[in-house]
């Protein structure tokens, strides 16, 4: 079992039935998250990163569903929790920050009340909350906490902003409000789904600073989902690269950036624009993201891979443990022969 | 601030009412058929002198613009003239009939909302379920069924066959009710008349259902489709991620947003409830404005038509104003 693990995901598989067949948006994903760890989940849009986060909270939209795997939070499998137990975890132990702040904030409620909502749902402030006039003390204490957290996340003059509606906030302030909402109950895990994609670059830096502060002061573990490997490299200590619903490479930031094992990671690194190298042009990865409803038998990246061998397209590639805590789903660095007695599903140590 | 804006809007209804009245004034006089001729019948038994005298009495012998001027002059003082046929002041006639029409419209609105709001919510939450399919199919029926037909069927079943509810009228003929406001339900409450309350409520049931059925159908459909949209929204996902109970998510986060488009549709339907119930008033012998206006049109009773149309315009504008006011409460991005 998980010793120091806060969250351990094993063989998570989430599928969406479509007219053209079953789409495995997340296919056998394994992840581990320690308290206070900063994990980056990187990949192109549509590779299943966000679905991993929503699967953790069990908020996959119907008719999608988790068909396999375990999601162990403090040793408890979230897939086996009742609806009520799950609701008690959402927002309190595991909170999520969404991608587009404007559409994520409810336009008809004032921001302060939306931040207060999680406090109220989880009964964080004790005291009588019913009937109406007697709950005033609770409501005032809750409001105080909301104002405090609004200040913490850098919303200026929270007293005035409490009763403002989302459309009266700027994009950066909206995202700060969403972060305040996620933090208000002091969660141990923060799931951040592209938190800065909708923002411009200076605001992006501020928001990432804020998230780092939260991580350092509260010890909140963060899973950062992003398509920007550079951002993940700057912010995280561990990175998992996803492609077509699977994790293709996993390791520490240093390992991933300096010595990518998987050709896809290599491609992602090569297509980052760099200021130092003037002459060199950005090298895009050729080809397109594969159709998740019609994945090949072998490596999903093989059609776009310059190292692809005949074998790559023919067999399902397992996760290889390259060194401790470092995995790659590629045959390139291995002198590999088919050994019938070796189960393909197992992780093969070299 | 909001009160001032509402008062402004109310004042702005006055020119609208007059504009409508002027249009109706000309249109009625453009339609073939002369009120005095209709009054006298086809026989020609009445002397031309008598006819001339009547024309003079009603000012119909004067040029059109003079007639209009006389009408507007009196109307500004609150005098809408005398009905040619009923020989009574138009304002009195409207005051007698309008409460009945409003009472029926409110009853129909209540019935339709009581039905359509839960149905709209449930069929969106359980999309494609049996309940959803059934209610959407029946709402299609509700829209396409003619009101008089539904009314007759309801009377046949509930009044004639089972005898549960009265056939027609606003209250049992043998009951005496002291009139205060002209709204029978309100009057019986005000005078503490329990029998009259029960009787007037029972009389309201069938016409309200008949009049409210198409409204319920439309509102249920609109609410369902806007709920489907809001239920897929990001803010609903956010509410779920906070650990909110699904009913809280549906009834608070999704419904509050879905009500915004729905209120617009309800407002339009209220106009129809007030102005489009002539047939249902006829089916249920309901002594409302609609039947009186239809008779007035057939008789070319110009003052009564003009006065009633002004009242219709007023209620329509008020219904729209009510929608706009509710809008400002529902949608923080909108102000009056």
XYZ file of C-alpha atoms in Angstrom:
686
model
C 0.000 0.000 0.000
C 0.932 3.582 -0.262
C 3.154 4.684 2.532
C 3.920 8.333 2.131
C 1.656 8.717 -0.873
C -1.121 11.289 -0.582
C -2.667 10.239 -3.825
C -1.925 7.167 -5.838
C -3.580 6.437 -9.127
C -3.277 2.936 -10.484
C -4.250 1.832 -13.965
C -6.900 4.532 -14.241
C -8.976 4.097 -17.400
C -11.786 6.452 -18.340
C -13.816 5.909 -21.467
C -16.389 7.884 -23.401
C -18.729 5.975 -25.676
C -19.134 7.758 -28.995
C -20.920 6.954 -32.208
C -17.639 5.776 -33.723
C -16.821 3.554 -30.805
C -15.366 3.757 -27.365
C -12.845 6.529 -26.761
C -10.296 5.723 -24.093
C -9.572 9.275 -22.981
C -7.459 7.983 -20.112
C -5.863 4.604 -20.592
C -4.072 2.874 -17.752
C -2.603 5.944 -16.077
C -0.414 5.535 -12.993
C 0.482 8.565 -10.883
C 1.805 9.183 -7.415
C 1.587 12.378 -5.455
C 3.336 13.049 -2.153
C 2.208 15.740 0.273
C 3.448 19.090 -0.957
C 4.604 17.713 -4.278
C 4.262 19.698 -7.478
C 3.362 17.366 -10.314
C 3.039 18.543 -13.876
C 0.811 16.683 -16.315
C 1.835 17.804 -19.780
C 0.435 17.042 -23.202
C -1.373 18.407 -26.221
C -5.044 19.291 -26.027
C -7.245 16.246 -26.162
C -4.654 13.888 -24.707
C -6.732 13.227 -21.592
C -4.986 15.423 -19.012
C -8.134 17.160 -17.855
C -10.007 13.879 -17.821
C -7.472 12.548 -15.318
C -8.282 15.437 -12.960
C -12.028 15.057 -13.373
C -11.679 11.307 -12.839
C -9.949 11.935 -9.522
C -12.955 13.950 -8.344
C -15.310 11.506 -10.064
C -16.859 14.347 -12.021
C -16.686 12.741 -15.446
C -19.664 13.864 -17.492
C -22.139 11.203 -18.503
C -21.975 9.028 -20.513
C -18.240 8.920 -19.841
C -17.133 6.677 -17.010
C -14.170 5.277 -15.156
C -14.007 1.630 -16.129
C -10.873 0.499 -14.416
C -8.263 1.397 -11.877
C -7.875 2.658 -8.358
C -7.671 6.211 -7.092
C -6.207 5.956 -3.616
C -6.492 9.129 -1.576
C -4.807 8.606 1.812
C -5.193 4.895 1.138
C -8.936 5.091 0.472
C -10.111 4.170 -3.008
C -12.201 7.104 -4.221
C -13.922 4.878 -6.760
C -15.494 2.934 -3.903
C -16.727 5.962 -1.964
C -20.417 6.749 -1.740
C -21.776 9.885 -3.345
C -21.966 11.518 0.054
C -18.408 10.607 1.026
C -17.223 11.840 -2.345
C -18.969 15.177 -1.883
C -17.300 15.529 1.500
C -13.903 15.154 -0.197
C -14.586 17.459 -3.126
C -13.698 21.028 -2.341
C -12.494 20.143 1.143
C -9.614 17.699 0.669
C -9.229 17.917 -3.084
C -10.113 21.153 -4.819
C -9.941 22.082 -8.453
C -9.079 25.223 -10.389
C -10.603 25.362 -13.825
C -9.300 26.653 -17.086
C -11.564 29.489 -18.157
C -12.394 31.681 -15.150
C -15.138 33.701 -16.807
C -17.259 30.732 -17.779
C -16.429 28.892 -14.558
C -17.720 31.565 -12.202
C -21.468 31.578 -11.907
C -22.551 34.859 -13.523
C -25.593 35.422 -11.305
C -24.010 35.215 -7.861
C -21.610 37.648 -6.234
C -18.028 36.419 -6.062
C -17.790 36.564 -2.273
C -20.770 34.274 -1.835
C -19.351 31.852 -4.370
C -16.152 31.681 -2.361
C -18.149 31.245 0.849
C -20.155 28.385 -0.640
C -17.541 25.696 -0.025
C -17.173 26.832 3.601
C -20.899 26.489 4.041
C -21.148 23.130 2.286
C -18.438 21.580 4.421
C -19.528 23.253 7.676
C -16.019 24.535 8.258
C -17.146 27.227 10.693
C -18.944 25.704 13.640
C -22.035 27.191 15.189
C -25.785 27.183 14.672
C -26.646 27.559 10.998
C -30.397 27.317 11.353
C -32.961 28.909 11.691
C -32.358 32.086 9.826
C -31.527 34.870 12.325
C -29.458 32.598 14.577
C -26.929 31.758 11.871
C -25.679 35.312 11.713
C -22.560 34.592 13.763
C -21.620 31.701 11.503
C -22.225 33.755 8.410
C -20.117 36.612 9.678
C -17.249 34.318 10.609
C -17.462 32.700 7.214
C -17.431 36.082 5.567
C -14.353 37.046 7.572
C -12.549 33.973 6.310
C -13.592 34.748 2.769
C -12.258 38.292 3.046
C -9.014 36.940 4.483
C -8.513 34.464 1.661
C -9.424 37.083 -0.929
C -6.675 39.220 0.492
C -4.277 36.244 0.553
C -4.761 35.537 -3.131
C -4.182 39.194 -3.954
C -7.650 40.564 -4.612
C -7.368 44.224 -3.634
C -9.998 45.799 -1.322
C -11.815 42.530 -0.681
C -14.554 44.335 1.267
C -15.729 46.031 -1.929
C -15.076 43.064 -4.181
C -17.039 40.638 -2.005
C -20.365 41.815 -3.396
C -19.145 42.269 -6.972
C -20.318 39.996 -9.772
C -17.857 37.958 -11.851
C -18.263 40.164 -14.932
C -17.043 43.104 -12.868
C -13.697 41.341 -12.315
C -10.750 41.313 -14.704
C -9.531 37.970 -16.030
C -6.651 37.794 -13.571
C -8.915 38.689 -10.653
C -11.429 36.076 -11.753
C -8.713 33.436 -11.675
C -7.618 34.650 -8.233
C -11.222 34.355 -7.083
C -11.308 30.778 -8.381
C -8.079 30.014 -6.543
C -9.567 31.524 -3.370
C -12.585 29.244 -3.846
C -10.350 26.215 -4.157
C -8.240 27.159 -1.139
C -10.927 28.273 1.281
C -11.283 24.867 2.942
C -7.534 24.250 3.049
C -7.344 21.252 0.710
C -4.339 18.943 0.710
C -4.453 18.578 -3.071
C -5.078 21.266 -5.628
C -5.947 20.152 -9.144
C -5.080 22.992 -11.485
C -6.425 22.540 -14.999
C -4.566 24.956 -17.276
C -4.995 27.740 -14.707
C -3.230 30.356 -16.783
C -4.176 29.480 -20.355
C -6.912 32.104 -20.559
C -4.692 34.834 -19.113
C -2.039 37.053 -20.612
C 1.610 36.454 -19.867
C 2.247 38.901 -17.015
C -0.879 37.762 -15.182
C 0.184 34.180 -15.871
C 3.454 34.768 -13.999
C 1.590 36.322 -11.065
C -0.828 33.434 -10.827
C 1.971 30.856 -10.957
C 3.808 32.767 -8.207
C 0.655 32.717 -6.146
C 0.318 28.951 -6.605
C 3.927 28.450 -5.576
C 3.358 30.531 -2.445
C 0.329 28.431 -1.596
C 2.388 25.293 -2.045
C 5.158 26.571 0.185
C 3.065 28.115 2.939
C 0.315 25.501 3.211
C 2.143 22.450 1.896
C -0.630 21.900 -0.632
C 0.246 19.342 -3.262
C -0.588 20.538 -6.752
C -1.212 18.669 -9.960
C -0.696 21.179 -12.724
C -2.236 20.244 -16.033
C -0.784 22.218 -18.905
C 0.115 21.971 -22.547
C 3.133 24.162 -21.858
C 6.149 22.013 -20.998
C 8.160 25.149 -20.247
C 5.641 26.291 -17.649
C 5.561 22.851 -16.063
C 9.350 22.684 -16.015
C 9.542 25.998 -14.222
C 6.866 25.248 -11.680
C 6.906 21.540 -10.924
C 9.336 19.061 -9.452
C 7.974 16.026 -11.269
C 6.549 15.828 -14.744
C 4.392 13.242 -16.453
C 4.004 13.581 -20.199
C 0.735 12.308 -21.630
C -0.002 11.283 -25.169
C -3.257 9.832 -26.466
C -4.603 8.973 -23.038
C -1.417 7.382 -21.754
C 1.533 8.574 -19.790
C 4.518 8.169 -22.087
C 7.228 9.503 -19.849
C 7.589 10.398 -16.229
C 10.464 11.759 -14.175
C 11.897 14.707 -12.344
C 11.999 18.044 -14.121
C 15.775 17.846 -14.581
C 15.611 14.399 -16.051
C 12.770 15.261 -18.415
C 14.248 18.506 -19.648
C 17.911 17.517 -19.940
C 17.515 13.934 -20.977
C 14.131 13.150 -22.486
C 13.642 9.434 -22.989
C 10.535 9.467 -25.110
C 10.609 10.923 -28.633
C 7.369 12.795 -27.898
C 8.964 14.634 -24.971
C 11.924 15.334 -27.187
C 9.546 16.758 -29.776
C 7.804 18.925 -27.197
C 11.145 20.299 -26.060
C 12.244 20.974 -29.628
C 9.135 22.901 -30.499
C 9.635 25.360 -27.658
C 10.856 28.726 -28.931
C 14.154 29.716 -27.306
C 15.572 33.176 -27.152
C 19.231 32.185 -27.022
C 19.274 30.292 -30.256
C 18.496 32.871 -32.867
C 19.079 30.914 -35.998
C 17.254 27.807 -35.006
C 13.621 27.644 -36.015
C 10.958 26.074 -33.874
C 10.609 22.458 -34.888
C 7.020 21.304 -34.782
C 6.227 17.651 -34.342
C 5.033 16.387 -37.724
C 1.567 14.930 -38.048
C -1.487 15.223 -35.841
C -2.830 13.938 -32.555
C -4.223 10.459 -33.252
C -7.922 9.681 -33.295
C -8.660 8.310 -29.833
C -11.500 6.189 -31.185
C -9.132 4.362 -33.552
C -5.818 3.982 -31.769
C -3.215 1.699 -33.305
C -2.235 -1.536 -31.594
C 1.273 -0.369 -30.954
C 2.715 2.936 -29.852
C 0.226 5.758 -30.544
C 3.082 8.103 -31.311
C 4.778 5.775 -33.802
C 3.239 7.401 -36.926
C 4.817 10.740 -35.957
C 8.039 9.354 -34.523
C 11.327 9.629 -36.362
C 12.810 6.702 -34.420
C 9.896 4.384 -35.034
C 10.807 0.820 -35.815
C 8.687 -1.861 -37.328
C 8.063 -3.374 -33.913
C 6.669 -0.080 -32.500
C 3.458 -0.295 -34.473
C 2.940 -3.980 -33.856
C 3.006 -4.455 -30.121
C 1.604 -2.581 -27.195
C 4.503 -0.827 -25.498
C 4.786 -1.204 -21.737
C 6.142 1.352 -19.317
C 9.865 0.824 -18.825
C 11.479 1.840 -15.603
C 14.563 3.662 -16.771
C 15.866 4.458 -13.337
C 14.301 5.008 -9.944
C 11.110 7.060 -10.343
C 11.711 7.460 -14.032
C 9.622 5.755 -16.650
C 9.335 5.791 -20.397
C 6.961 4.051 -22.755
C 9.424 3.634 -25.624
C 11.555 0.910 -27.168
C 14.196 3.321 -28.384
C 16.625 3.111 -25.493
C 16.235 -0.555 -25.070
C 17.676 -3.300 -27.079
C 14.488 -5.157 -27.152
C 13.531 -8.515 -28.473
C 10.213 -10.206 -28.192
C 10.434 -12.694 -25.401
C 7.210 -14.661 -25.388
C 7.572 -15.602 -21.745
C 7.588 -11.928 -20.701
C 4.108 -10.592 -20.012
C 3.625 -7.425 -22.046
C 1.451 -5.831 -19.429
C 4.156 -5.880 -16.819
C 6.641 -3.144 -16.332
C 9.937 -4.556 -17.476
C 12.985 -3.469 -15.507
C 16.203 -3.306 -17.437
C -32.990 54.118 -8.190
C -34.914 51.149 -9.445
C -38.199 52.704 -8.246
C -37.524 55.898 -10.188
C -36.776 53.893 -13.316
C -39.966 51.881 -12.892
C -42.019 55.071 -12.497
C -40.392 56.466 -15.610
C -41.340 53.360 -17.526
C -44.911 53.571 -16.213
C -45.202 57.163 -17.397
C -43.883 56.073 -20.770
C -46.859 53.718 -21.132
C -49.229 56.699 -21.516
C -48.057 57.712 -25.009
C -47.982 54.029 -25.975
C -51.594 53.592 -24.937
C -52.641 56.676 -26.875
C -50.678 55.635 -29.906
C -52.400 52.269 -29.897
C -55.769 53.920 -29.390
C -55.219 56.256 -32.342
C -54.251 53.370 -34.609
C -57.329 51.443 -33.562
C -59.447 54.571 -33.990
C -58.556 54.778 -37.676
C -58.581 51.075 -38.381
C -62.058 50.588 -36.957
C -63.359 53.426 -39.107
C -61.646 51.925 -42.145
C -63.465 48.613 -41.700
C -66.734 48.340 -43.548
C -69.923 48.497 -41.478
C -71.456 51.446 -39.731
C -72.383 51.275 -36.050
C -75.708 53.029 -36.505
C -76.685 50.752 -39.407
C -75.856 47.705 -37.339
C -77.826 49.090 -34.403
C -80.892 49.727 -36.540
C -80.866 46.366 -38.212
C -81.360 45.608 -41.893
C -85.089 46.170 -42.121
C -85.046 49.876 -42.902
C -87.980 50.440 -40.553
C -86.238 53.361 -38.913
C -86.607 56.823 -40.398
C -83.592 58.607 -41.826
C -84.218 61.383 -39.337
C -83.771 58.976 -36.471
C -80.524 57.719 -37.987
C -79.223 61.248 -38.443
C -80.094 62.027 -34.830
C -78.114 59.000 -33.601
C -75.154 59.907 -35.782
C -75.190 63.345 -34.298
C -75.438 61.974 -30.777
C -72.365 59.772 -31.292
C -70.487 62.551 -33.137
C -70.272 60.243 -36.151
C -71.452 63.056 -38.433
C -68.315 65.096 -37.783
C -65.052 64.878 -39.747
C -62.682 62.082 -38.654
C -60.049 64.400 -37.201
C -62.665 66.200 -35.135
C -63.890 62.832 -33.854
C -60.340 61.904 -32.946
C -59.827 65.212 -31.194
C -63.016 64.759 -29.153
C -61.997 61.230 -28.226
C -58.468 62.213 -27.158
C -59.695 65.260 -25.238
C -62.068 63.155 -23.170
C -59.629 60.275 -22.800
C -57.001 62.526 -21.270
C -59.530 63.388 -18.602
C -60.132 59.701 -18.012
C -63.455 59.617 -19.886
C -63.479 56.930 -22.535
C -66.992 57.725 -23.712
C -70.245 55.768 -23.753
C -70.788 52.395 -25.328
C -73.164 52.784 -28.296
C -74.851 49.488 -27.613
C -74.683 49.074 -23.846
C -75.371 52.760 -23.191
C -73.010 52.838 -20.241
C -69.628 54.498 -19.644
C -66.780 52.485 -21.175
C -64.664 52.897 -18.031
C -67.414 51.318 -15.922
C -67.834 48.441 -18.341
C -64.092 47.763 -18.364
C -63.856 48.073 -14.591
C -66.557 45.418 -14.296
C -64.962 43.008 -16.721
C -61.218 43.471 -16.303
C -60.877 41.833 -12.859
C -62.443 38.652 -14.216
C -59.956 38.545 -17.072
C -56.991 39.254 -14.818
C -58.142 36.693 -12.289
C -58.380 34.048 -14.972
C -55.016 35.034 -16.438
C -53.359 34.815 -13.011
C -55.016 31.467 -12.368
C -53.787 30.172 -15.712
C -50.305 31.540 -15.049
C -50.181 29.878 -11.640
C -51.400 26.535 -13.010
C -48.947 26.640 -15.898
C -45.937 27.569 -13.739
C -46.809 24.979 -11.100
C -46.735 22.403 -13.850
C -44.004 23.632 -16.157
C -41.243 24.526 -13.703
C -40.925 21.105 -12.027
C -41.434 19.361 -15.361
C -38.851 21.529 -17.122
C -36.294 20.907 -14.390
C -36.918 17.187 -14.070
C -36.900 16.463 -17.775
C -33.600 18.326 -18.127
C -32.021 16.522 -15.170
C -33.260 13.162 -16.432
C -32.744 13.889 -20.089
C -34.010 11.174 -22.460
C -35.670 9.328 -19.594
C -39.202 8.041 -19.937
C -40.435 11.045 -17.947
C -38.624 13.412 -20.269
C -40.030 11.806 -23.388
C -43.559 11.656 -21.999
C -43.661 15.243 -20.818
C -42.101 16.577 -23.974
C -44.576 14.638 -26.094
C -47.488 15.894 -24.010
C -46.167 19.428 -24.123
C -46.246 19.144 -27.877
C -49.893 18.194 -27.517
C -50.424 21.142 -25.188
C -49.088 23.537 -27.777
C -51.023 22.124 -30.687
C -54.360 21.495 -28.970
C -56.957 24.221 -29.679
C -58.133 25.841 -26.462
C -61.843 25.548 -27.115
C -61.497 21.826 -27.770
C -59.542 21.171 -24.576
C -62.079 23.308 -22.682
C -65.025 21.363 -24.023
C -63.358 18.033 -23.265
C -62.578 19.129 -19.704
C -66.154 20.315 -19.189
C -67.479 17.055 -20.603
C -65.360 14.969 -18.265
C -65.073 16.944 -15.046
C -68.396 18.767 -15.062
C -70.845 16.766 -17.091
C -69.746 13.173 -16.585
C -68.234 13.259 -13.088
C -69.838 16.446 -11.825
C -66.740 17.452 -9.874
C -66.435 21.025 -11.075
C -68.884 23.693 -12.236
C -69.588 24.105 -15.935
C -69.393 27.856 -16.258
C -69.343 31.254 -14.603
C -67.173 32.707 -11.860
C -69.187 31.722 -8.803
C -72.350 29.801 -7.936
C -75.402 31.876 -8.713
C -76.938 31.253 -5.283
C -73.956 32.714 -3.427
C -73.846 36.358 -2.503
C -70.440 38.001 -2.539
C -69.834 41.578 -1.573
C -67.660 43.119 -4.294
C -64.605 45.001 -3.131
C -61.979 44.640 -5.820
C -63.850 42.644 -8.418
C -61.414 39.747 -7.935
C -63.709 37.113 -6.504
C -61.001 35.078 -4.786
C -59.582 38.188 -3.165
C -63.023 39.547 -2.291
C -64.084 36.351 -0.573
C -60.840 36.379 1.410
C -61.335 40.039 2.344
C -64.925 39.528 3.435
C -64.133 36.225 5.097
C -66.647 34.391 2.949
C -65.479 30.790 2.932
C -68.206 29.405 0.723
C -67.603 32.054 -1.896
C -63.852 31.383 -1.761
C -64.318 27.671 -2.392
C -66.873 28.297 -5.099
C -64.807 30.899 -6.945
C -61.692 28.699 -6.752
C -63.624 25.729 -8.092
C -64.915 27.858 -10.941
C -61.361 28.914 -11.750
C -59.895 25.418 -12.080
C -61.049 24.315 -15.528
C -60.677 27.627 -17.386
C -57.240 28.121 -15.801
C -56.100 24.696 -16.929
C -57.484 25.270 -20.424
C -55.916 28.686 -20.771
C -52.685 27.652 -19.040
C -52.026 24.401 -20.941
C -50.294 25.899 -23.987
C -48.382 28.310 -21.740
C -47.217 25.441 -19.550
C -46.112 23.542 -22.618
C -44.064 26.432 -23.989
C -42.502 27.328 -20.640
C -41.638 23.695 -19.857
C -39.860 23.360 -23.182
C -37.935 26.591 -22.845
C -36.955 25.832 -19.267
C -35.867 22.325 -20.192
C -33.635 23.459 -23.011
C -32.064 26.262 -21.004
C -31.559 23.901 -18.059
C -29.833 21.436 -20.381
C -27.496 24.228 -21.371
C -26.753 25.499 -17.867
C -26.313 21.959 -16.547
C -23.457 21.484 -19.021
C -21.818 24.749 -18.071
C -18.484 25.175 -16.366
C -19.983 26.873 -13.332
C -22.104 23.828 -12.629
C -18.937 21.744 -12.759
C -17.318 24.197 -10.348
C -20.243 23.884 -7.932
C -19.905 20.095 -8.082
C -16.163 20.345 -7.483
C -16.894 22.302 -4.296
C -18.801 19.305 -3.004
C -22.281 20.746 -3.493
C -25.173 18.317 -3.421
C -26.622 17.588 -6.854
C -29.976 19.151 -5.959
C -28.205 22.255 -4.776
C -26.330 22.324 -8.062
C -29.518 21.917 -10.071
C -31.863 24.176 -8.144
C -29.421 26.933 -7.333
C -26.620 27.139 -9.867
C -28.309 25.767 -12.965
C -31.884 26.940 -12.374
C -31.039 30.537 -11.496
C -29.276 30.902 -14.829
C -31.886 28.963 -16.770
C -34.622 31.254 -15.441
C -33.215 34.226 -17.338
C -34.380 33.148 -20.823
C -37.482 31.523 -19.321
C -38.732 34.745 -17.745
C -38.726 36.454 -21.140
C -40.950 33.755 -22.558
C -43.274 33.819 -19.537
C -43.663 37.581 -19.947
C -44.720 37.195 -23.561
C -47.146 34.468 -22.556
C -48.747 36.714 -19.931
C -49.680 39.098 -22.715
C -51.346 36.215 -24.517
C -53.119 35.119 -21.342
C -54.621 38.583 -20.936
C -55.411 39.353 -24.527
C -55.943 36.013 -26.202
C -58.627 34.366 -24.109
C -61.828 35.361 -25.947
C -62.597 31.818 -27.012
C -61.947 30.324 -23.611
C -64.058 33.003 -21.952
C -66.836 32.062 -24.339
C -66.483 28.322 -23.671
C -66.625 28.773 -19.909
C -69.128 31.650 -19.856
C -66.489 33.712 -18.123
C -67.626 37.330 -17.875
C -64.303 38.835 -18.899
C -63.064 41.558 -21.146
C -62.433 39.299 -24.129
C -66.048 38.410 -24.824
C -67.161 41.995 -24.425
C -64.548 43.177 -26.902
C -65.527 40.575 -29.484
C -69.156 41.698 -29.240
C -68.045 45.319 -29.438
C -66.106 44.630 -32.619
C -69.078 42.932 -34.270
C -71.280 45.877 -33.304
C -68.700 48.502 -34.354
C -69.002 49.862 -30.814
C -66.085 52.261 -31.363
C -65.694 53.786 -27.867
C -65.767 50.389 -26.181
C -63.226 48.938 -28.653
C -60.884 51.902 -28.253
C -61.093 51.833 -24.483
C -60.535 48.076 -24.270
C -57.612 48.193 -26.638
C -56.009 50.872 -24.479
C -56.423 48.589 -21.485
C -54.893 45.689 -23.409
C -51.960 47.849 -24.412
C -51.523 48.899 -20.810
C -51.550 45.344 -19.457
C -49.130 44.271 -22.165
C -46.723 47.057 -21.309
C -47.056 46.298 -17.610
C -46.333 42.616 -18.225
C -43.234 43.583 -20.184
C -42.171 45.984 -17.476
C -42.601 43.245 -14.885
C -40.360 40.997 -16.986
C -37.737 43.720 -17.270
C -37.802 44.315 -13.523
C -37.471 40.602 -12.798
C -34.656 40.467 -15.311
C -32.625 42.953 -13.308
C -32.975 40.725 -10.269
C -32.094 37.574 -12.181
C -29.308 38.878 -14.363
C -26.787 41.150 -12.667
C -25.470 42.271 -16.033
C -28.762 43.987 -16.853
C -30.163 47.130 -15.268
C -33.346 49.000 -16.088
